[in-house]
């Protein structure tokens, strides 16, 4: 590990950071160039058309090399008036025919969300680091010579790989031209080095840390350029594992210092923020375990953590893979970063996550290199075609249907089978069985919707370049969306888990066990959204057992809900190559699906956000952080390879001195020792968040954790803002 005596942000990085935050506009040229190529290739196979469009884009797009940049490759943004921007987009849309939103009516009904989400991945850049783009081209040509099928895909892949080489070569030429015109001797030398790096990595493996980092950035940028006009939901891979050899060789030879490596990493992260829209998510996981059970963390792990802490930018969405053997100073540094008000890193338990991947069929070797591919869902880097919303399943809506003859309490539409209502069940077990039947029904509909979307993606959006960087696609001669990837999981996400646990606990407590509230009255209160029943609502909120307080009465229901979701998901397939696995990753779905959900038995009003994570319902964890951690750790989340989101809101005073910080560290280690999957911590006062709501223009860059990811607070939906403010502040 590194000592803490490195300088802060250099003037260069400060300037680049400010430029990234202030950048405006969109990459409109992407749409016009893509459409231009599609118009010229009518009648050719779709894979070839998309490959040629990718190549045309890389040959014609403007290049950007900002003053002082050390890592190059950026979207050239433009600002167009609304009419012209719409014209450019419409021209592309008519030719490209992107996937439609045919399944979104289920979201409006509150049942589930089956989004078209294709690129929650990290490309297999390790192979390019080892063999170079030239090696990739040779591999594709060799496969073409022996291929009996998949010829169009392989030809498209070769078009893309060769275009990537020429694109990097264009940056080499730009660097050389700028160096020749540069009057500052030191900057001219940097530009020549940038040009030399690009010249080499256009074909060959990198020979230095700087060149390797530049290659990782180019591959990441290129994958996103194939996908669309903005950098999307994908990550750059395992930087600390992949690049440590280059770092150590350069340091040993005197070609690199830790301070220079830190500056290069910070330039890398700035480029993420310069090209990505402010609402995107770019994951990066560091640390974790090696095959021998020892820690994989190294000097670059610390440098990545430090770079993110110093930059205080939205990207990357950093995760630290925690384990028992992790050096204490690394976890302490992570907590200090969180405590400074930075939302990073999220903490993942590698001793749960690696076995979770293996339970889903990922090999021992592949499971060691994983990333939370956007929020908290786990994917093997460079080997996975994951459908992460397969679907977002509204558990609270399933309970609503069980309570009301399968009918929506908001619209009275029949959305599930009529199994009775709260007044017809003889006991709690009958109600619970009806809930499971409704969940099974809604899940089947959701998985079927996902299958339709996946078929649409297979037929309409091949990704020949991404397929080059996904294990087994070239060997199988099949595209990324056409069964080429080694692993093809569908992640069924349970949304509103704690809302359901608290609702079932309240019903059991008041209606069945104590018989203090007649079922007819409770059902009427929910159907009326508690209008005229405010006293009853306050009783549900304040007198019923609540999850997150180490109360076995409700915690046992919560554990049962988790285990029954596993049973319901187990063995399901989507019929188009995907195998279903469970998860509890929320994203923003607790708010989106909450808008389609009636009032619930825990006292929640209709259309309000559902519970935001596997933690307590917002504001209901009243017995302190230790009790909350104990409640969550009672469930076994190892099977949840689809991800687990656990939000905690902590007061700044928890980080004020070594004593307080030590107690927080001990509580978190105990949580992970008990099998905790993940935790992410917001350290912002209620007053700061309310001030941001009142004066958003003064808090434009305030970052918060949401549902497995971070976002700029003032740009979130109002419902999400209020939900974050309502979370319990642990002190």
XYZ file of C-alpha atoms in Angstrom:
731
model
C 0.000 0.000 0.000
C 1.033 3.597 -0.569
C 1.692 6.236 2.031
C -0.553 9.264 2.171
C 2.083 11.868 1.300
C 1.177 12.290 -2.371
C 0.133 15.743 -3.584
C -3.489 16.632 -4.185
C -4.953 17.415 -7.579
C -2.406 18.963 -9.915
C -3.276 22.236 -11.681
C -3.585 20.201 -14.887
C -6.181 17.864 -13.374
C -8.018 20.746 -11.709
C -8.410 22.437 -15.094
C -9.470 19.243 -16.849
C -11.926 18.495 -14.039
C -13.513 21.934 -14.316
C -13.805 21.534 -18.067
C -15.534 18.182 -17.682
C -18.046 19.568 -15.180
C -18.766 22.600 -17.347
C -19.046 20.761 -20.664
C -22.352 21.170 -22.458
C -23.940 19.774 -25.575
C -24.330 16.324 -27.056
C -22.483 14.144 -29.545
C -24.881 14.958 -32.392
C -22.291 13.948 -34.970
C -22.735 10.326 -33.886
C -26.319 10.299 -35.157
C -25.562 12.021 -38.457
C -22.553 9.847 -39.321
C -24.313 6.631 -38.283
C -27.356 7.536 -40.374
C -25.140 8.514 -43.311
C -23.589 5.043 -43.348
C -26.865 3.178 -42.853
C -28.354 5.005 -45.816
C -25.432 3.859 -47.987
C -25.638 0.185 -46.980
C -29.318 -0.589 -47.523
C -29.770 -4.252 -48.448
C -26.626 -5.561 -46.770
C -26.797 -7.905 -43.732
C -27.560 -5.983 -40.531
C -24.311 -6.986 -38.820
C -22.296 -5.685 -41.767
C -24.346 -2.479 -41.869
C -23.718 -1.779 -38.206
C -20.036 -2.632 -38.553
C -19.680 -0.266 -41.506
C -21.531 2.459 -39.608
C -19.114 2.009 -36.701
C -16.142 2.198 -39.078
C -17.545 5.279 -40.832
C -18.032 6.988 -37.480
C -14.455 6.293 -36.400
C -13.058 7.537 -39.704
C -15.084 10.755 -39.875
C -15.856 11.946 -36.348
C -14.050 15.003 -35.038
C -11.188 14.309 -32.639
C -10.745 16.141 -29.353
C -7.426 16.584 -27.540
C -7.956 19.091 -24.695
C -5.057 21.232 -23.481
C -3.080 19.366 -20.838
C -4.806 16.003 -21.395
C -2.680 12.908 -20.812
C -5.378 10.374 -21.722
C -7.012 11.107 -25.071
C -10.277 10.148 -26.752
C -13.411 12.142 -26.096
C -16.840 12.755 -27.556
C -16.916 15.977 -29.589
C -20.026 17.681 -28.198
C -22.051 20.291 -30.043
C -24.945 22.516 -29.041
C -27.825 22.568 -31.543
C -31.142 24.333 -31.385
C -34.057 22.096 -30.520
C -35.419 21.799 -34.050
C -32.080 20.843 -35.570
C -31.328 18.341 -32.787
C -34.716 16.704 -33.362
C -34.084 16.539 -37.122
C -30.710 14.815 -36.628
C -32.169 12.318 -34.188
C -35.198 11.597 -36.365
C -33.040 10.902 -39.420
C -31.022 8.379 -37.448
C -34.124 6.835 -35.868
C -35.796 6.216 -39.221
C -32.800 4.253 -40.460
C -31.577 2.564 -37.267
C -34.979 1.493 -35.892
C -33.777 1.173 -32.270
C -35.571 -1.104 -29.771
C -38.975 0.219 -28.758
C -40.559 0.504 -25.335
C -43.370 -1.956 -25.960
C -43.271 -3.389 -22.433
C -43.448 -0.133 -20.463
C -47.207 -0.373 -19.813
C -46.379 -2.991 -17.183
C -44.317 -0.339 -15.416
C -47.220 2.108 -15.412
C -49.407 -0.609 -13.865
C -46.784 -1.084 -11.166
C -46.246 -4.791 -11.929
C -42.676 -4.847 -13.161
C -40.146 -3.061 -15.310
C -38.619 -4.977 -18.229
C -36.326 -2.371 -19.735
C -34.188 -2.895 -22.835
C -30.806 -2.797 -21.065
C -28.042 -4.416 -23.071
C -24.667 -3.103 -22.021
C -24.276 -3.630 -18.297
C -20.865 -5.135 -18.911
C -17.125 -4.590 -18.885
C -15.226 -5.596 -22.046
C -12.454 -8.196 -22.035
C -9.677 -5.639 -22.373
C -7.242 -8.007 -20.660
C -6.969 -9.971 -23.922
C -6.184 -6.789 -25.883
C -3.572 -5.793 -23.302
C -1.905 -9.177 -23.803
C -2.203 -9.564 -27.593
C -2.987 -6.096 -28.956
C -5.586 -5.130 -31.521
C -3.345 -6.654 -34.148
C -3.620 -9.966 -32.317
C -7.408 -9.603 -32.258
C -7.488 -9.059 -36.028
C -5.318 -12.121 -36.588
C -7.633 -14.178 -34.381
C -10.718 -13.119 -36.361
C -9.046 -13.786 -39.718
C -7.998 -17.241 -38.540
C -11.532 -18.006 -37.413
C -12.910 -16.764 -40.740
C -10.724 -19.202 -42.630
C -12.256 -22.169 -40.786
C -15.793 -20.900 -40.240
C -18.679 -22.862 -41.692
C -21.236 -20.417 -40.346
C -21.258 -17.012 -38.710
C -19.446 -15.485 -41.676
C -21.377 -12.201 -41.612
C -20.725 -11.773 -37.909
C -16.995 -12.502 -38.264
C -16.639 -10.184 -41.231
C -18.411 -7.477 -39.283
C -16.140 -8.090 -36.317
C -13.060 -7.715 -38.514
C -14.383 -4.477 -40.022
C -14.819 -3.124 -36.481
C -11.414 -4.259 -35.184
C -9.564 -2.790 -38.150
C -11.544 0.455 -37.825
C -10.534 0.632 -34.148
C -6.882 0.405 -35.183
C -7.260 3.258 -37.663
C -9.133 5.372 -35.095
C -6.295 5.089 -32.591
C -3.884 5.856 -35.427
C -5.795 9.092 -36.071
C -5.058 10.139 -32.490
C -1.384 9.331 -33.023
C -1.364 11.693 -35.984
C -3.210 14.375 -34.013
C -0.708 14.129 -31.182
C 2.188 14.477 -33.613
C 0.627 17.525 -35.285
C -0.075 19.206 -31.961
C 3.450 18.457 -30.726
C 4.935 20.093 -33.805
C 2.876 23.235 -33.154
C 3.391 23.328 -29.357
C 5.697 26.058 -28.058
C 5.953 24.681 -24.513
C 8.821 22.189 -24.503
C 7.421 20.043 -21.708
C 3.957 19.859 -23.245
C 5.427 19.062 -26.665
C 7.264 16.103 -25.110
C 4.001 14.905 -23.554
C 2.219 15.122 -26.884
C 4.964 13.135 -28.575
C 4.622 10.482 -25.871
C 0.851 10.423 -26.377
C 1.419 9.986 -30.108
C 3.969 7.205 -29.552
C 1.605 5.413 -27.174
C -1.221 5.601 -29.704
C 1.023 4.518 -32.555
C 2.066 1.428 -30.637
C -1.275 0.349 -29.177
C -3.055 0.748 -32.509
C -1.678 -2.724 -33.230
C 0.677 -4.015 -30.535
C 0.384 -4.624 -26.787
C 1.356 -1.645 -24.609
C 4.868 -1.402 -23.195
C 4.247 1.047 -20.327
C 1.688 1.918 -17.685
C 0.703 5.092 -19.531
C 0.199 3.227 -22.814
C -1.735 0.428 -21.072
C -4.067 2.916 -19.380
C -4.569 4.682 -22.696
C -5.446 1.368 -24.372
C -7.976 0.523 -21.642
C -9.586 3.914 -22.215
C -9.695 3.504 -25.992
C -11.310 0.064 -25.772
C -13.852 1.371 -23.303
C -14.579 4.428 -25.470
C -14.887 2.302 -28.611
C -17.353 -0.128 -27.020
C -19.522 2.817 -26.118
C -19.150 4.478 -29.516
C -20.572 1.326 -31.061
C -23.513 1.437 -28.673
C -24.642 5.025 -28.975
C -24.026 8.741 -28.792
C -23.085 8.775 -25.117
C -20.969 6.592 -22.919
C -23.445 4.143 -21.480
C -23.755 1.706 -18.653
C -20.522 -0.258 -18.825
C -17.239 -0.356 -16.951
C -13.566 -0.305 -17.955
C -12.659 -3.578 -16.226
C -10.235 -4.540 -13.452
C -7.736 -1.684 -13.581
C -5.749 -2.520 -10.466
C -5.380 -6.215 -11.384
C -4.667 -5.699 -15.072
C -2.221 -2.804 -14.855
C -0.155 -3.516 -11.749
C 2.575 -5.284 -13.751
C 3.064 -2.252 -16.009
C 3.086 0.046 -12.994
C 5.708 -1.918 -11.085
C 7.996 -2.331 -14.102
C 7.877 1.385 -14.864
C 8.505 2.353 -11.247
C 11.420 -0.076 -11.038
C 12.972 1.378 -14.202
C 12.475 4.949 -12.991
C 10.004 5.787 -15.767
C 7.078 6.359 -13.418
C 6.429 7.723 -9.948
C 3.370 7.108 -7.781
C 2.475 10.793 -8.145
C 2.577 10.593 -11.938
C 0.538 7.371 -11.922
C -2.059 9.104 -9.730
C -2.245 12.006 -12.174
C -2.694 9.616 -15.098
C -5.521 7.811 -13.293
C -7.175 11.110 -12.493
C -6.967 12.123 -16.166
C -8.527 8.755 -17.044
C -11.430 9.331 -14.650
C -11.918 12.912 -15.867
C -12.405 11.566 -19.402
C -15.247 9.404 -18.112
C -17.030 12.486 -16.850
C -16.248 14.573 -19.926
C -17.957 12.186 -22.356
C -20.755 10.804 -20.197
C -24.079 12.550 -19.599
C -24.642 13.620 -16.020
C -27.144 10.809 -15.421
C -24.955 7.871 -16.496
C -23.215 5.215 -14.417
C -19.704 3.831 -14.979
C -18.710 1.053 -12.550
C -15.198 0.191 -11.397
C -14.457 -2.516 -8.805
C -11.076 -2.704 -7.084
C -9.443 -5.015 -4.533
C -10.836 -8.461 -3.762
C -9.408 -11.960 -3.546
C -6.935 -13.968 -5.616
C -7.289 -17.654 -6.470
C -5.077 -18.617 -3.503
C -7.349 -16.792 -1.064
C -4.941 -13.913 -0.574
C -5.840 -10.312 -1.205
C -5.477 -8.899 -4.722
C -5.212 -5.284 -3.582
C -2.032 -3.494 -4.600
C -0.572 -0.041 -5.121
C -3.066 0.735 -7.884
C -5.991 -0.181 -5.641
C -4.927 2.594 -3.295
C -4.236 5.011 -6.143
C -7.665 4.411 -7.720
C -9.329 5.008 -4.361
C -7.316 8.168 -3.811
C -8.002 9.491 -7.308
C -11.755 9.060 -6.909
C -11.680 10.630 -3.438
C -9.736 13.655 -4.655
C -11.727 14.227 -7.830
C -15.175 14.057 -6.192
C -16.835 13.425 -9.538
C -19.803 11.230 -10.405
C -17.744 8.686 -12.338
C -16.504 6.060 -11.859
C -19.016 4.351 -9.583
C -16.312 2.865 -7.392
C -16.702 -0.369 -5.425
C -14.196 -1.803 -2.974
C -14.207 -5.606 -2.808
C -13.774 -6.147 0.961
C -12.526 -9.361 2.606
C -11.146 -10.462 5.972
C -7.513 -10.203 4.888
C -7.815 -6.699 3.465
C -5.302 -4.321 5.063
C -7.000 -2.208 7.662
C -5.547 1.007 6.249
C -7.287 0.399 2.908
C -10.725 -0.012 4.481
C -10.004 2.981 6.709
C -9.099 5.061 3.633
C -12.364 3.977 2.004
C -14.371 5.042 5.061
C -12.603 8.397 5.171
C -13.481 8.931 1.514
C -17.132 8.122 2.281
C -17.090 10.301 5.391
C -15.851 13.306 3.459
C -19.249 13.437 1.750
C -18.018 11.567 -1.288
C -20.467 8.784 -2.094
C -17.681 6.345 -2.997
C -16.742 3.608 -2.637
C -19.613 1.200 -2.144
C -18.434 -1.789 -0.093
C -18.941 -5.328 -1.429
C -18.127 -8.523 0.455
C -15.870 -10.491 -1.884
C -16.245 -13.570 0.317
C -19.942 -13.572 -0.619
C -19.781 -12.153 -4.148
C -17.265 -14.643 -5.569
C -19.234 -17.686 -4.267
C -22.412 -16.029 -5.541
C -21.023 -15.962 -9.070
C -19.901 -19.577 -8.778
C -23.380 -20.652 -7.663
C -24.702 -19.142 -10.891
C -22.382 -21.285 -13.013
C -19.403 -18.957 -13.413
C -16.107 -20.851 -13.274
C -13.711 -20.477 -10.361
C -11.233 -18.581 -12.524
C -13.779 -16.272 -14.154
C -15.470 -15.446 -10.846
C -12.351 -13.704 -9.537
C -12.660 -10.891 -12.072
C -16.085 -9.382 -11.604
C -17.659 -5.978 -11.680
C -20.923 -4.574 -10.334
C -21.906 -4.062 -13.917
C -23.799 -0.869 -13.128
C -25.401 -0.779 -9.707
C -24.788 -3.923 -7.660
C -25.445 -6.815 -10.064
C -22.430 -9.085 -10.510
C -21.001 -10.059 -13.892
C -17.804 -11.837 -14.903
C -15.720 -9.234 -16.716
C -15.587 -9.662 -20.482
C -17.566 -12.889 -20.494
C -21.186 -12.008 -19.811
C -24.311 -10.950 -21.683
C -26.377 -10.032 -18.637
C -29.987 -8.851 -18.753
C -30.065 -7.078 -15.436
C -33.749 -6.084 -15.349
C -35.334 -9.431 -16.057
C -37.537 -7.947 -14.708
C -37.611 -5.481 -11.817
C -40.451 -7.286 -10.019
C -42.707 -5.231 -7.739
C -43.170 -7.442 -4.680
C -45.423 -4.839 -3.058
C -47.756 -4.970 -6.051
C -47.899 -8.761 -5.747
C -49.068 -8.358 -2.156
C -51.569 -5.696 -3.250
C -53.063 -8.156 -5.755
C -53.274 -10.852 -3.087
C -55.157 -8.455 -0.818
C -57.642 -7.350 -3.475
C -58.867 -10.213 -5.711
C -55.933 -9.708 -8.098
C -57.141 -6.180 -8.873
C -55.155 -2.948 -8.857
C -56.172 -0.682 -5.975
C -55.519 2.398 -8.119
C -57.391 1.496 -11.314
C -59.476 -1.557 -10.327
C -58.042 -3.395 -13.340
C -57.683 -7.176 -13.095
C -53.911 -7.734 -13.159
C -53.619 -11.118 -11.477
C -55.719 -14.184 -10.673
C -58.632 -13.724 -8.270
C -57.518 -15.609 -5.163
C -59.614 -13.663 -2.651
C -58.967 -10.587 -0.560
C -57.830 -9.782 2.955
C -61.287 -10.532 4.348
C -61.491 -14.028 2.839
C -58.261 -15.557 4.131
C -58.701 -17.720 7.213
C -55.224 -17.020 8.521
C -51.879 -15.481 7.709
C -50.636 -18.596 5.906
C -53.490 -18.432 3.397
C -52.678 -14.801 2.703
C -49.000 -15.571 2.323
C -49.737 -18.432 -0.091
C -51.864 -16.064 -2.186
C -48.992 -13.568 -2.233
C -46.654 -16.287 -3.553
C -49.153 -17.253 -6.255
C -49.466 -13.640 -7.383
C -45.678 -13.235 -7.370
C -45.336 -16.360 -9.524
C -47.927 -15.009 -11.974
C -46.326 -11.577 -12.266
C -42.833 -13.071 -12.524
C -43.928 -15.294 -15.419
C -45.326 -12.270 -17.244
C -42.161 -10.312 -16.529
C -39.782 -12.995 -17.784
C -41.915 -13.365 -20.930
C -41.653 -9.605 -21.535
C -37.886 -9.832 -21.096
C -37.748 -12.653 -23.645
C -39.569 -10.483 -26.170
C -37.137 -7.652 -25.582
C -34.142 -9.951 -25.886
C -35.454 -11.344 -29.153
C -35.916 -7.781 -30.372
C -32.299 -7.011 -29.444
C -31.052 -10.168 -31.171
C -32.842 -9.286 -34.380
C -32.173 -5.559 -34.380
C -28.991 -4.628 -32.516
C -25.932 -6.801 -33.092
C -22.705 -5.522 -31.517
C -19.841 -6.972 -33.569
C -17.133 -4.904 -31.852
C -18.338 -5.648 -28.320
C -18.548 -9.297 -29.336
C -14.815 -9.178 -30.148
C -14.294 -8.307 -26.484
C -16.685 -10.891 -25.017
C -15.406 -14.392 -24.320
C -16.438 -17.141 -26.773
C -18.220 -14.929 -29.340
C -15.480 -15.245 -31.960
C -14.974 -18.942 -31.213
C -18.706 -19.583 -31.600
C -19.058 -17.249 -34.563
C -22.016 -15.560 -32.865
C -22.753 -12.011 -31.836
C -23.014 -10.724 -28.289
C -26.833 -10.612 -28.521
C -27.053 -13.907 -30.413
C -25.835 -16.427 -27.839
C -22.132 -15.823 -28.314
C -21.258 -14.874 -24.741
C -20.008 -17.466 -22.249
C -22.546 -16.506 -19.583
C -26.085 -15.270 -20.299
C -27.895 -14.625 -17.003
C -31.257 -12.926 -16.533
C -31.450 -11.164 -13.176
C -34.931 -11.107 -11.623
C -34.880 -8.225 -9.138
C -37.192 -8.157 -6.129
C -38.316 -4.554 -5.484
C -39.964 -3.331 -2.278
C -38.780 -6.225 -0.100
C -38.939 -4.354 3.212
C -42.225 -2.667 2.312
C -43.727 -6.138 1.911
C -42.104 -7.473 5.089
C -43.454 -4.558 7.119
C -46.880 -4.817 5.461
C -47.189 -8.528 6.126
C -45.964 -8.023 9.701
C -48.586 -5.326 10.296
C -51.367 -7.517 8.889
C -50.259 -10.515 10.909
C -49.812 -8.458 14.087
C -53.063 -6.488 13.998
C -55.466 -8.605 11.919
C -54.527 -12.215 12.685
C -52.457 -12.503 15.866
C -53.935 -9.761 18.052
C -57.171 -9.240 16.120
C -57.100 -5.533 17.005
C -57.945 -4.273 13.492
C -60.676 -6.047 11.511
C -59.491 -7.127 8.046
C -62.433 -5.247 6.494
C -61.303 -2.014 8.104
C -57.644 -2.461 7.136
C -58.539 -3.259 3.518
C -60.896 -0.292 3.310
C -58.191 1.983 4.683
C -55.679 0.874 2.044
C -58.189 1.114 -0.810
C -59.025 4.682 0.241
C -55.323 5.609 0.554
C -56.014 6.114 4.285
C -58.339 9.058 3.646
C -60.478 9.101 6.767
C -58.186 6.530 8.423
C -55.233 8.658 9.531
C -55.311 7.394 13.122
C -55.162 3.813 11.851
C -52.326 4.758 9.497
C -50.296 6.200 12.366
C -50.908 3.019 14.305
C -49.554 0.950 11.417
C -46.493 3.188 11.199
C -45.717 3.485 14.892
C -47.106 0.369 16.606
C -46.414 -2.499 14.194
C -43.066 -4.344 14.182
C -40.692 -2.865 11.596
C -37.826 -4.531 9.786
C -34.380 -3.115 10.533
C -34.649 -3.095 14.329
C -33.389 -6.623 15.105
C -36.969 -7.755 15.783
C -37.407 -11.430 14.926
C -41.177 -11.077 14.482
C -40.761 -9.112 11.259
C -37.227 -10.239 10.420
C -38.421 -13.841 10.064
C -41.024 -12.718 7.511
C -38.302 -10.828 5.649
C -36.047 -13.902 5.542
C -38.966 -16.012 4.338
C -39.682 -13.545 1.529
C -36.062 -13.705 0.395
C -35.932 -17.491 0.412
C -39.269 -17.815 -1.397
C -38.115 -15.461 -4.136
C -35.104 -17.740 -4.625
C -37.394 -20.748 -4.949
C -39.635 -18.975 -7.417
C -36.727 -17.888 -9.623
C -34.833 -21.167 -9.465
C -34.985 -23.129 -12.719
C -36.672 -20.420 -14.771
C -35.386 -19.669 -18.265
C -36.465 -17.045 -20.730
C -36.718 -19.344 -23.749
C -34.118 -17.377 -25.725
C -30.938 -18.625 -24.091
C -31.035 -16.873 -20.723
C -31.146 -18.509 -17.294
C -32.838 -16.639 -14.435
C -31.100 -15.785 -11.178
C -32.362 -13.694 -8.251
C -31.320 -10.284 -7.008
C -32.463 -7.333 -4.920
C -30.931 -4.434 -6.843
C -33.277 -1.455 -6.888
C -31.832 1.253 -9.195
C -34.705 3.806 -9.285
C -37.380 1.150 -9.596
C -38.601 1.570 -6.017
C -39.759 5.042 -7.015
C -40.889 4.226 -10.561
C -42.884 1.146 -9.551
C -44.105 2.819 -6.387
C -45.998 5.283 -8.570
C -48.114 2.390 -9.811
C -48.709 0.848 -6.384
C -51.612 1.492 -4.038
C -51.358 2.185 -0.318
C -49.739 -0.600 1.689
C -50.357 -2.107 5.099
C -47.221 -0.595 6.621
C -48.820 2.858 6.381
C -47.226 3.894 3.097
C -49.445 6.142 0.977
C -50.445 5.243 -2.586
C -47.931 6.075 -5.316
C -45.158 6.736 -2.783
C -41.730 5.175 -3.206
C -41.247 1.617 -1.999
C -38.373 0.604 0.278
C -35.182 1.687 -1.414
C -32.986 -1.326 -0.653
C -32.732 -4.512 1.395
C -32.463 -2.248 4.414
C -35.388 -0.852 6.378
C -38.262 1.130 4.943
C -37.159 4.752 4.910
C -37.113 6.092 8.461
C -38.298 2.868 10.098
C -34.909 1.658 11.425
C -35.151 3.243 14.856
C -32.841 1.122 17.020
C -29.503 2.157 15.582
C -27.047 1.007 12.957
C -26.057 -2.240 14.704
C -29.689 -3.387 14.880
C -30.157 -2.559 11.186
C -27.038 -4.509 10.197
C -28.148 -7.483 12.304
C -31.584 -7.526 10.670
C -30.193 -7.466 7.141
C -27.570 -10.129 7.860
C -30.243 -12.632 8.991
C -31.035 -13.312 5.310
C -28.665 -15.308 3.125
C -27.945 -13.110 0.120
C -25.241 -15.266 -1.406
C -27.671 -16.618 -4.051
C -28.452 -13.020 -5.103
C -25.942 -12.799 -7.949
C -28.306 -10.282 -9.524
C -27.090 -7.860 -6.872
C -28.096 -6.559 -3.468
C -28.568 -2.874 -2.728
C -28.265 -1.828 0.910
C -28.460 1.909 1.604
C -27.297 3.428 4.878
C -27.428 7.118 5.725
C -24.827 8.155 8.291
C -24.178 11.386 10.147
C -20.834 13.132 9.588
C -19.985 12.738 13.295
C -19.448 8.998 12.768
C -16.278 9.931 10.868
C -14.976 12.713 13.084
C -12.352 10.847 15.124
C -10.526 7.528 15.284
C -12.737 6.225 18.079
C -15.989 6.762 16.205
C -14.469 5.569 12.950
C -13.148 2.450 14.670
C -16.610 1.582 15.968
C -18.120 2.049 12.510
C -15.400 -0.133 10.996
C -16.019 -2.842 13.600
C -19.774 -2.791 12.914
C -19.225 -3.117 9.180
C -16.706 -5.934 9.582
C -19.159 -7.787 11.823
C -21.847 -7.309 9.176
C -19.582 -8.732 6.470
C -18.437 -11.594 8.728
C -22.126 -12.484 9.165
C -22.516 -12.769 5.385
C -23.493 -9.233 4.419
C -23.386 -8.778 0.640
C -23.011 -5.027 0.124
C -23.495 -1.640 1.749
C -23.361 1.911 0.433
C -23.323 4.940 2.690
C -24.559 8.492 2.237
C -22.940 11.027 4.555
C -25.016 14.149 4.077
C -27.176 15.986 6.559
C -30.898 16.445 6.075
C -30.287 20.189 6.079
C -27.822 19.949 3.173
C -30.254 17.892 1.114
C -33.175 20.225 1.833
C -31.006 23.208 0.899
C -30.236 21.530 -2.408
C -33.959 21.081 -3.045
C -34.603 24.748 -2.310
C -31.667 26.144 -4.301
C -30.604 23.526 -6.869
C -28.492 26.000 -8.820
C -26.129 26.284 -5.827
C -25.770 22.503 -5.392
C -25.444 21.327 -8.988
C -22.612 18.866 -8.252
C -23.914 17.370 -4.987
C -23.609 13.568 -5.334
C -25.731 11.023 -3.429
C -26.195 7.259 -3.386
C -29.591 6.192 -4.744
C -30.392 2.518 -5.356
C -27.041 0.907 -6.138
C -25.597 3.897 -7.958
C -24.768 7.547 -7.395
C -26.304 10.580 -9.062
C -26.376 14.349 -8.901
C -29.022 15.000 -6.261
C -30.627 18.048 -7.876
C -31.251 16.140 -11.138
C -33.171 13.294 -9.502
C -36.929 12.853 -9.638
C -38.622 14.738 -6.765
C -39.928 11.457 -5.360
C -36.388 10.053 -5.172
C -35.154 13.250 -3.492
C -37.817 13.015 -0.804
C -37.167 9.293 -0.334
C -33.435 9.947 0.272
C -34.219 12.736 2.752
C -36.600 10.376 4.610
C -33.960 7.711 5.212
C -32.891 7.291 8.829
C -29.728 9.216 9.725
C -27.517 6.953 11.854
C -25.382 8.738 14.422
